[in-house]
Amino acid sequence: SNTSDNDPKMPLQVPEEFEDRIDKSLWGKSIDPSKTDNTTTGVDTQIIYFQSMYEHRNECDYDLFEAFVVDFLDWTKETFKLASPDVNRRFRDFLRHNGVYIAMDRSFIATRLAELVNEEELPEWPPEELQKEIGRKHMNSRWDKTSPRHAEYFQPNSVSPPIVPIVQSKAEVQSATQMMQTRPPRSSHSRQPSNARDPNDRSHHLGTTPMRARFSSSASGQQFQLPPRLPILPRISSEPNPEVYETGLYESHLTREIINVGKFYNNNPTIQFGGEPFDFLDTKLPIFYDNCTRCALPVYSWHMAFSFMLKGKARQYYYDNLFNKELSFEQLVQRTKDRFHSLENRQMYMREWQSTTLRDTITANPDKTRLQCLDMTIDKLYLIQKGLPPGQQSETILRDQLLSACQGIEECSLALYKPGDTYEKLCDELR
């Protein structure tokens, strides 16, 4: 039997068929693809580890693609060519089965994998290739109608944090409100379960993002058409009072509500987004939602209060590029994310995430106790995770990374031998 289940240095189980072919000292560690002394065993170990991690997290489609691009940053055709042919073939087939298109042709698989690393968006499935893949084996992907992922994506039952539609006229507001009468109240902005759709997954946003355009046009635009996303209203009804509308008092009424939202941000820069490293818009949006709801500012007017939540670089970017452009609230959020939370930024956070260890924290802080250094490491990983791709935002992933970061520290050995099954339990045991 595989002993990796009980080995604290092996948080993920090695596939049985590869037990004798990997370098266990490299399992869970990153290799430098630029080095000239990389070996087939080392490259195989890296690929098999990441594939095992993706399987463990049940990642597919955009989440899998984004994780792949980040994890294999700087890998070239030459790096992938070092891998055993069966390892590359197994990895290619895994990506395809889980919704990430990579061509099956006469080209070297290493070439196709290297090309995928450099893609900026999830590759579009040619209709005939998609049907062929579904025919080979049912996919773990939204594109296979028989897959649970299809139902989760196209018929969502859970309520996400607000994705605000463009609602302008009184008739549109009334229509949106009627559509929402049977919808459950908005959930609190707590950490989402790992299998819940993340609101930052750009592949399902309403609007004209590249991913949305690709999904809606794939498969001849018929078989996999995205349904319209229902608007999500705040706890206080956002339908304007008809009497206010008709008497001309609506504009002054709205102005008062916007001013009230602004008062929450007076002399309180900690709840504003500045666009600096390790400052994440998604941590400030729930506060903004709550402030607008408290002030009864209608959803369709949130774009008018958006600038209140900005400071520094982000505020300057807003006035230079977004102000007076007639953008909806959702478009303002997406444009701001595109500017300050790019793929390059996420890659930077991923490198920081993978290189953060308790040992390095102890070395850099000789005046701190081991417990203080542990808390610093825990806090740093918790913060960095907010900048990672949507598929890596769960507590399970945070727990696994903390487990890895504490390896090799004698005081942690007992806690690591049989670690708690949740993030909070692991933190308590380490302390």
Coordinates of C-alpha atoms in Angstrom, one line a residue, residues 62-407:
Y62 CA -11.6 27.9 -16.4
D63 CA -10.3 27.1 -12.9
L64 CA -8.2 24.3 -14.2
F65 CA -6.9 26.3 -17.1
E66 CA -5.9 29.2 -14.9
A67 CA -4.2 27.0 -12.3
F68 CA -2.3 25.2 -15.2
V69 CA -1.0 28.5 -16.6
V70 CA 0.1 29.8 -13.2
D71 CA 1.7 26.5 -12.1
F72 CA 3.6 25.9 -15.4
L73 CA 4.7 29.5 -15.8
D74 CA 8.0 29.7 -17.8
W75 CA 7.8 26.1 -18.9
T76 CA 8.8 25.7 -22.5
K77 CA 8.5 23.0 -25.2
E78 CA 12.0 21.8 -24.2
T79 CA 11.0 21.4 -20.5
F80 CA 7.9 19.4 -21.4
K81 CA 10.0 17.3 -23.8
L82 CA 12.0 16.1 -20.9
A83 CA 8.9 14.3 -19.5
S84 CA 8.2 10.7 -20.3
P85 CA 5.8 10.4 -23.3
D86 CA 3.2 8.5 -21.2
V87 CA 3.3 11.2 -18.5
N88 CA 2.7 14.0 -21.1
R89 CA -0.1 11.9 -22.8
R90 CA -1.8 11.2 -19.5
F91 CA -1.6 14.9 -18.6
R92 CA -3.0 16.0 -22.0
D93 CA -5.9 13.5 -21.7
F94 CA -6.6 14.8 -18.2
L95 CA -6.8 18.4 -19.3
R96 CA -9.2 17.5 -22.2
H97 CA -11.4 15.3 -20.0
N98 CA -11.8 18.3 -17.6
G99 CA -12.8 20.8 -20.2
V100 CA -9.4 22.4 -21.2
Y101 CA -9.0 22.1 -24.9
I102 CA -5.6 20.9 -26.2
A103 CA -5.4 19.5 -29.7
M104 CA -4.9 15.8 -30.4
D105 CA -2.9 15.8 -33.6
R106 CA 0.5 14.8 -35.0
S107 CA 2.3 17.5 -33.2
F108 CA 4.4 16.7 -30.1
I109 CA 2.3 16.8 -27.0
A110 CA 5.1 18.8 -25.4
T111 CA 4.6 21.4 -28.1
R112 CA 0.8 21.6 -27.4
L113 CA 1.3 21.8 -23.6
A114 CA 3.8 24.7 -24.0
E115 CA 1.4 26.5 -26.3
L116 CA -1.3 26.2 -23.7
V117 CA 0.9 27.8 -21.1
N118 CA 1.0 30.9 -23.3
E119 CA -2.7 31.2 -24.0
E120 CA -4.3 34.2 -22.4
E121 CA -7.8 32.8 -22.4
L122 CA -9.4 29.3 -22.1
P123 CA -9.0 27.8 -25.6
E124 CA -12.2 27.4 -27.5
W125 CA -13.3 23.9 -28.3
P126 CA -14.0 23.1 -32.0
P127 CA -17.5 21.6 -32.1
E128 CA -16.3 18.4 -33.7
E129 CA -13.5 18.0 -31.1
L130 CA -15.9 18.5 -28.3
Q131 CA -18.3 15.9 -29.5
K132 CA -15.4 13.5 -30.1
E133 CA -14.2 14.0 -26.5
I134 CA -17.7 13.5 -25.0
G135 CA -18.0 10.4 -27.1
R136 CA -14.7 8.9 -25.8
K137 CA -15.6 9.3 -22.2
H138 CA -18.0 11.5 -20.3
M139 CA -16.3 14.8 -19.4
N140 CA -16.0 16.5 -16.0
S141 CA -16.9 19.8 -17.6
R142 CA -19.8 22.2 -18.1
W143 CA -19.7 21.3 -21.8
D144 CA -21.0 17.7 -21.2
K145 CA -24.7 17.8 -20.7
T146 CA -24.5 14.5 -18.7
S147 CA -21.9 16.0 -16.2
P148 CA -23.0 17.5 -12.9
R149 CA -20.8 20.5 -13.8
H150 CA -23.2 21.3 -16.6
A151 CA -26.2 21.5 -14.2
E152 CA -24.1 23.5 -11.7
Y153 CA -23.1 26.0 -14.3
F154 CA -26.2 26.4 -16.5
Q155 CA -28.8 25.9 -13.7
P156 CA -27.3 27.4 -10.6
N157 CA -29.2 27.0 -7.4
S158 CA -26.8 28.9 -5.0
V159 CA -26.8 32.6 -4.5
S160 CA -23.5 34.4 -5.3
P161 CA -22.4 37.8 -4.0
P162 CA -24.0 40.5 -6.1
I163 CA -23.3 40.6 -9.8
V164 CA -25.1 43.7 -10.8
P165 CA -26.9 44.1 -14.1
I166 CA -27.4 47.2 -16.1
V167 CA -30.8 48.3 -15.1
Q168 CA -31.9 51.8 -16.2
S169 CA -35.5 52.4 -16.7
K170 CA -38.4 52.1 -14.2
A171 CA -39.9 49.3 -16.2
E172 CA -36.7 47.3 -16.2
V173 CA -36.3 47.8 -12.4
Q174 CA -39.9 46.6 -11.8
S175 CA -39.3 43.6 -14.1
A176 CA -36.0 42.7 -12.3
T177 CA -37.7 43.0 -8.9
Q178 CA -40.5 40.7 -10.0
M179 CA -38.0 38.1 -11.3
M180 CA -36.3 38.1 -7.9
Q181 CA -39.4 37.7 -5.7
T182 CA -38.9 34.0 -5.2
R183 CA -35.1 34.1 -5.0
P184 CA -33.6 33.4 -1.6
P185 CA -32.1 36.3 0.3
R186 CA -28.5 37.1 -0.3
S187 CA -26.1 35.1 1.8
S188 CA -23.5 36.8 4.0
H189 CA -20.1 37.4 2.4
S190 CA -18.3 34.5 4.1
R191 CA -15.7 32.2 2.5
Q192 CA -17.4 30.0 -0.1
P193 CA -17.1 26.2 -0.1
S194 CA -14.6 24.9 -2.6
N195 CA -17.2 23.5 -4.9
A196 CA -19.2 26.8 -5.0
R197 CA -18.9 29.1 -8.0
D198 CA -16.6 31.9 -7.2
P199 CA -18.0 35.4 -8.1
N200 CA -14.6 36.3 -9.6
D201 CA -14.7 33.6 -12.2
R202 CA -14.8 35.8 -15.2
S203 CA -16.1 32.9 -17.3
H204 CA -19.6 33.4 -16.1
H205 CA -19.8 37.1 -15.6
L206 CA -22.6 39.1 -17.3
G207 CA -21.1 41.5 -19.8
T208 CA -18.6 41.4 -22.7
T209 CA -15.5 39.9 -21.2
P210 CA -13.4 37.7 -23.5
M211 CA -14.4 34.5 -21.7
R212 CA -18.1 35.4 -21.9
A213 CA -17.8 36.0 -25.6
R214 CA -16.0 32.7 -26.2
F215 CA -18.4 30.6 -24.2
S216 CA -21.5 32.1 -25.8
S217 CA -20.1 31.6 -29.3
S218 CA -18.7 28.1 -29.0
A219 CA -20.3 25.0 -30.5
S220 CA -22.0 27.1 -33.2
G221 CA -23.7 29.2 -30.6
Q222 CA -26.6 26.8 -30.2
Q223 CA -25.7 23.8 -28.1
F224 CA -24.1 25.6 -25.1
Q225 CA -25.8 29.0 -25.0
L226 CA -25.4 30.8 -21.7
P227 CA -28.7 31.7 -20.0
P228 CA -29.2 35.3 -18.9
R229 CA -28.0 35.9 -15.3
L230 CA -30.7 37.0 -12.9
P231 CA -30.0 40.3 -11.1
I232 CA -29.5 40.0 -7.3
L233 CA -31.1 42.8 -5.3
P234 CA -30.0 44.0 -1.9
R235 CA -31.9 43.2 1.3
I236 CA -33.8 46.5 1.0
S237 CA -35.9 46.7 -2.1
S238 CA -34.2 48.6 -4.9
E239 CA -37.4 49.4 -6.8
P240 CA -37.8 53.2 -6.8
N241 CA -40.9 54.7 -5.4
P242 CA -43.2 55.5 -8.3
E243 CA -44.5 58.6 -6.6
V244 CA -40.9 59.9 -6.2
Y245 CA -40.2 59.1 -9.8
E246 CA -43.2 60.9 -11.1
T247 CA -43.0 64.0 -8.9
G248 CA -39.4 64.8 -9.9
L249 CA -38.1 64.3 -6.4
Y250 CA -36.3 61.1 -7.4
E251 CA -33.0 62.7 -8.3
S252 CA -32.6 64.6 -5.0
H253 CA -33.7 61.5 -3.1
L254 CA -31.0 59.5 -4.9
T255 CA -28.4 62.1 -4.3
R256 CA -29.0 62.0 -0.5
E257 CA -28.5 58.2 -0.5
I258 CA -25.3 58.5 -2.5
I259 CA -23.9 61.1 -0.1
N260 CA -24.8 58.8 2.9
V261 CA -22.8 56.0 1.3
G262 CA -19.8 58.4 1.0
K263 CA -20.0 59.2 4.7
F264 CA -18.9 55.6 5.5
Y265 CA -15.6 56.2 3.7
N266 CA -14.8 59.6 5.3
N267 CA -11.4 59.3 7.0
N268 CA -11.6 55.5 6.8
P269 CA -8.9 54.4 4.2
T270 CA -8.8 50.8 5.6
I271 CA -12.0 49.9 3.8
Q272 CA -10.9 51.5 0.5
F273 CA -9.2 49.8 -2.4
G274 CA -5.9 51.4 -3.5
G275 CA -4.5 48.9 -6.1
E276 CA -1.3 48.3 -4.2
P277 CA 0.3 44.8 -3.9
F278 CA -1.7 42.6 -1.5
D279 CA -4.6 45.0 -1.6
F280 CA -7.5 43.0 -3.1
L281 CA -10.7 44.5 -4.4
D282 CA -12.8 41.4 -3.4
T283 CA -12.1 42.1 0.2
K284 CA -13.5 45.6 -0.1
L285 CA -16.6 44.8 -2.2
P286 CA -18.6 43.1 0.6
I287 CA -18.2 46.3 2.7
F288 CA -19.4 48.4 -0.2
Y289 CA -22.4 46.1 -0.7
D290 CA -23.3 46.4 2.9
N291 CA -22.8 50.2 3.0
C292 CA -25.1 50.6 -0.1
T293 CA -27.7 48.3 1.5
R294 CA -27.6 50.2 4.8
C295 CA -28.2 53.5 2.9
A296 CA -31.0 51.9 0.7
L297 CA -29.1 53.0 -2.4
P298 CA -30.8 51.1 -5.3
V299 CA -28.7 48.4 -7.0
Y300 CA -28.9 50.1 -10.4
S301 CA -27.3 53.2 -8.9
W302 CA -24.3 51.6 -7.3
H303 CA -22.0 52.7 -10.1
M304 CA -22.6 56.3 -8.9
A305 CA -21.0 55.6 -5.6
F306 CA -18.2 53.3 -6.8
S307 CA -15.5 56.0 -6.5
F308 CA -16.0 56.3 -2.8
M309 CA -14.4 52.9 -2.2
L310 CA -11.2 53.8 -4.1
K311 CA -8.0 55.6 -3.1
G312 CA -4.5 56.1 -4.4
K313 CA -3.7 54.4 -7.7
A314 CA -7.1 52.9 -8.1
R315 CA -8.8 56.2 -7.6
Q316 CA -6.5 57.9 -10.2
Y317 CA -7.2 55.0 -12.6
Y318 CA -10.9 55.5 -12.2
Y319 CA -10.8 59.2 -13.0
D320 CA -8.3 58.7 -15.9
N321 CA -10.1 55.8 -17.6
L322 CA -13.6 55.1 -16.2
F323 CA -15.2 58.4 -15.1
N324 CA -18.1 59.6 -17.3
K325 CA -17.9 56.5 -19.6
E326 CA -21.5 55.4 -18.8
L327 CA -20.3 52.1 -17.4
S328 CA -22.4 49.9 -15.2
F329 CA -21.3 48.9 -11.7
E330 CA -20.3 45.4 -12.9
Q331 CA -18.3 46.9 -15.7
L332 CA -16.5 49.3 -13.3
V333 CA -15.6 46.3 -11.1
Q334 CA -14.4 44.2 -14.0
R335 CA -12.3 47.0 -15.5
T336 CA -10.7 47.7 -12.1
K337 CA -9.9 44.0 -11.7
D338 CA -8.5 43.8 -15.2
R339 CA -6.1 46.7 -14.3
F340 CA -5.0 45.7 -10.8
H341 CA -5.6 41.9 -10.7
S342 CA -4.1 40.7 -14.0
L343 CA -2.8 37.2 -14.7
E344 CA 0.7 38.6 -14.2
N345 CA -0.3 39.7 -10.7
R346 CA -1.7 36.3 -9.8
Q347 CA 1.5 34.6 -11.1
M348 CA 3.4 36.9 -8.7
Y349 CA 1.2 36.0 -5.8
M350 CA 1.5 32.3 -6.7
R351 CA 5.3 32.5 -6.6
E352 CA 5.1 34.2 -3.2
W353 CA 2.5 31.6 -2.0
Q354 CA 4.7 28.7 -3.0
S355 CA 7.9 30.2 -1.5
T356 CA 6.5 31.2 1.9
T357 CA 7.7 28.9 4.7
L358 CA 7.9 29.0 8.4
R359 CA 11.6 28.4 8.3
D360 CA 12.2 31.5 6.2
T361 CA 10.0 33.6 8.5
I362 CA 12.1 32.4 11.5
T363 CA 15.4 33.2 9.7
A364 CA 14.1 36.7 8.8
N365 CA 12.9 37.5 12.3
P366 CA 15.5 36.4 14.8
D367 CA 14.0 38.6 17.5
K368 CA 10.6 36.9 17.3
T369 CA 9.5 33.7 19.1
R370 CA 8.6 30.6 17.1
L371 CA 5.0 31.2 17.9
Q372 CA 5.1 34.7 16.7
C373 CA 6.8 33.5 13.5
L374 CA 4.1 30.9 13.1
D375 CA 1.4 33.5 13.4
M376 CA 3.2 35.7 10.8
T377 CA 3.3 32.8 8.4
I378 CA -0.3 32.0 8.9
D379 CA -1.3 35.6 8.3
K380 CA 0.8 35.9 5.2
L381 CA -0.6 32.8 3.6
Y382 CA -4.1 33.9 4.4
L383 CA -3.5 37.3 2.8
I384 CA -1.7 35.9 -0.3
Q385 CA -4.5 33.4 -1.0
K386 CA -6.9 36.3 -1.8
G387 CA -4.8 37.1 -4.8
L388 CA -4.7 33.5 -6.2
P389 CA -7.0 32.2 -9.0
P390 CA -10.6 31.5 -8.1
G391 CA -10.0 27.7 -8.0
Q392 CA -7.5 28.1 -5.2
Q393 CA -9.6 30.0 -2.7
S394 CA -10.9 27.2 -0.5
E395 CA -9.9 26.5 3.1
T396 CA -8.7 23.1 2.1
I397 CA -6.1 24.6 -0.2
L398 CA -5.1 27.0 2.5
R399 CA -4.7 24.2 5.0
D400 CA -2.6 22.1 2.6
Q401 CA -0.3 25.1 1.9
L402 CA 0.2 25.8 5.6
L403 CA 1.0 22.1 6.1
S404 CA 3.7 22.4 3.4
A405 CA 5.0 25.7 4.7
C406 CA 5.7 24.2 8.2
Q407 CA 7.7 21.2 7.1

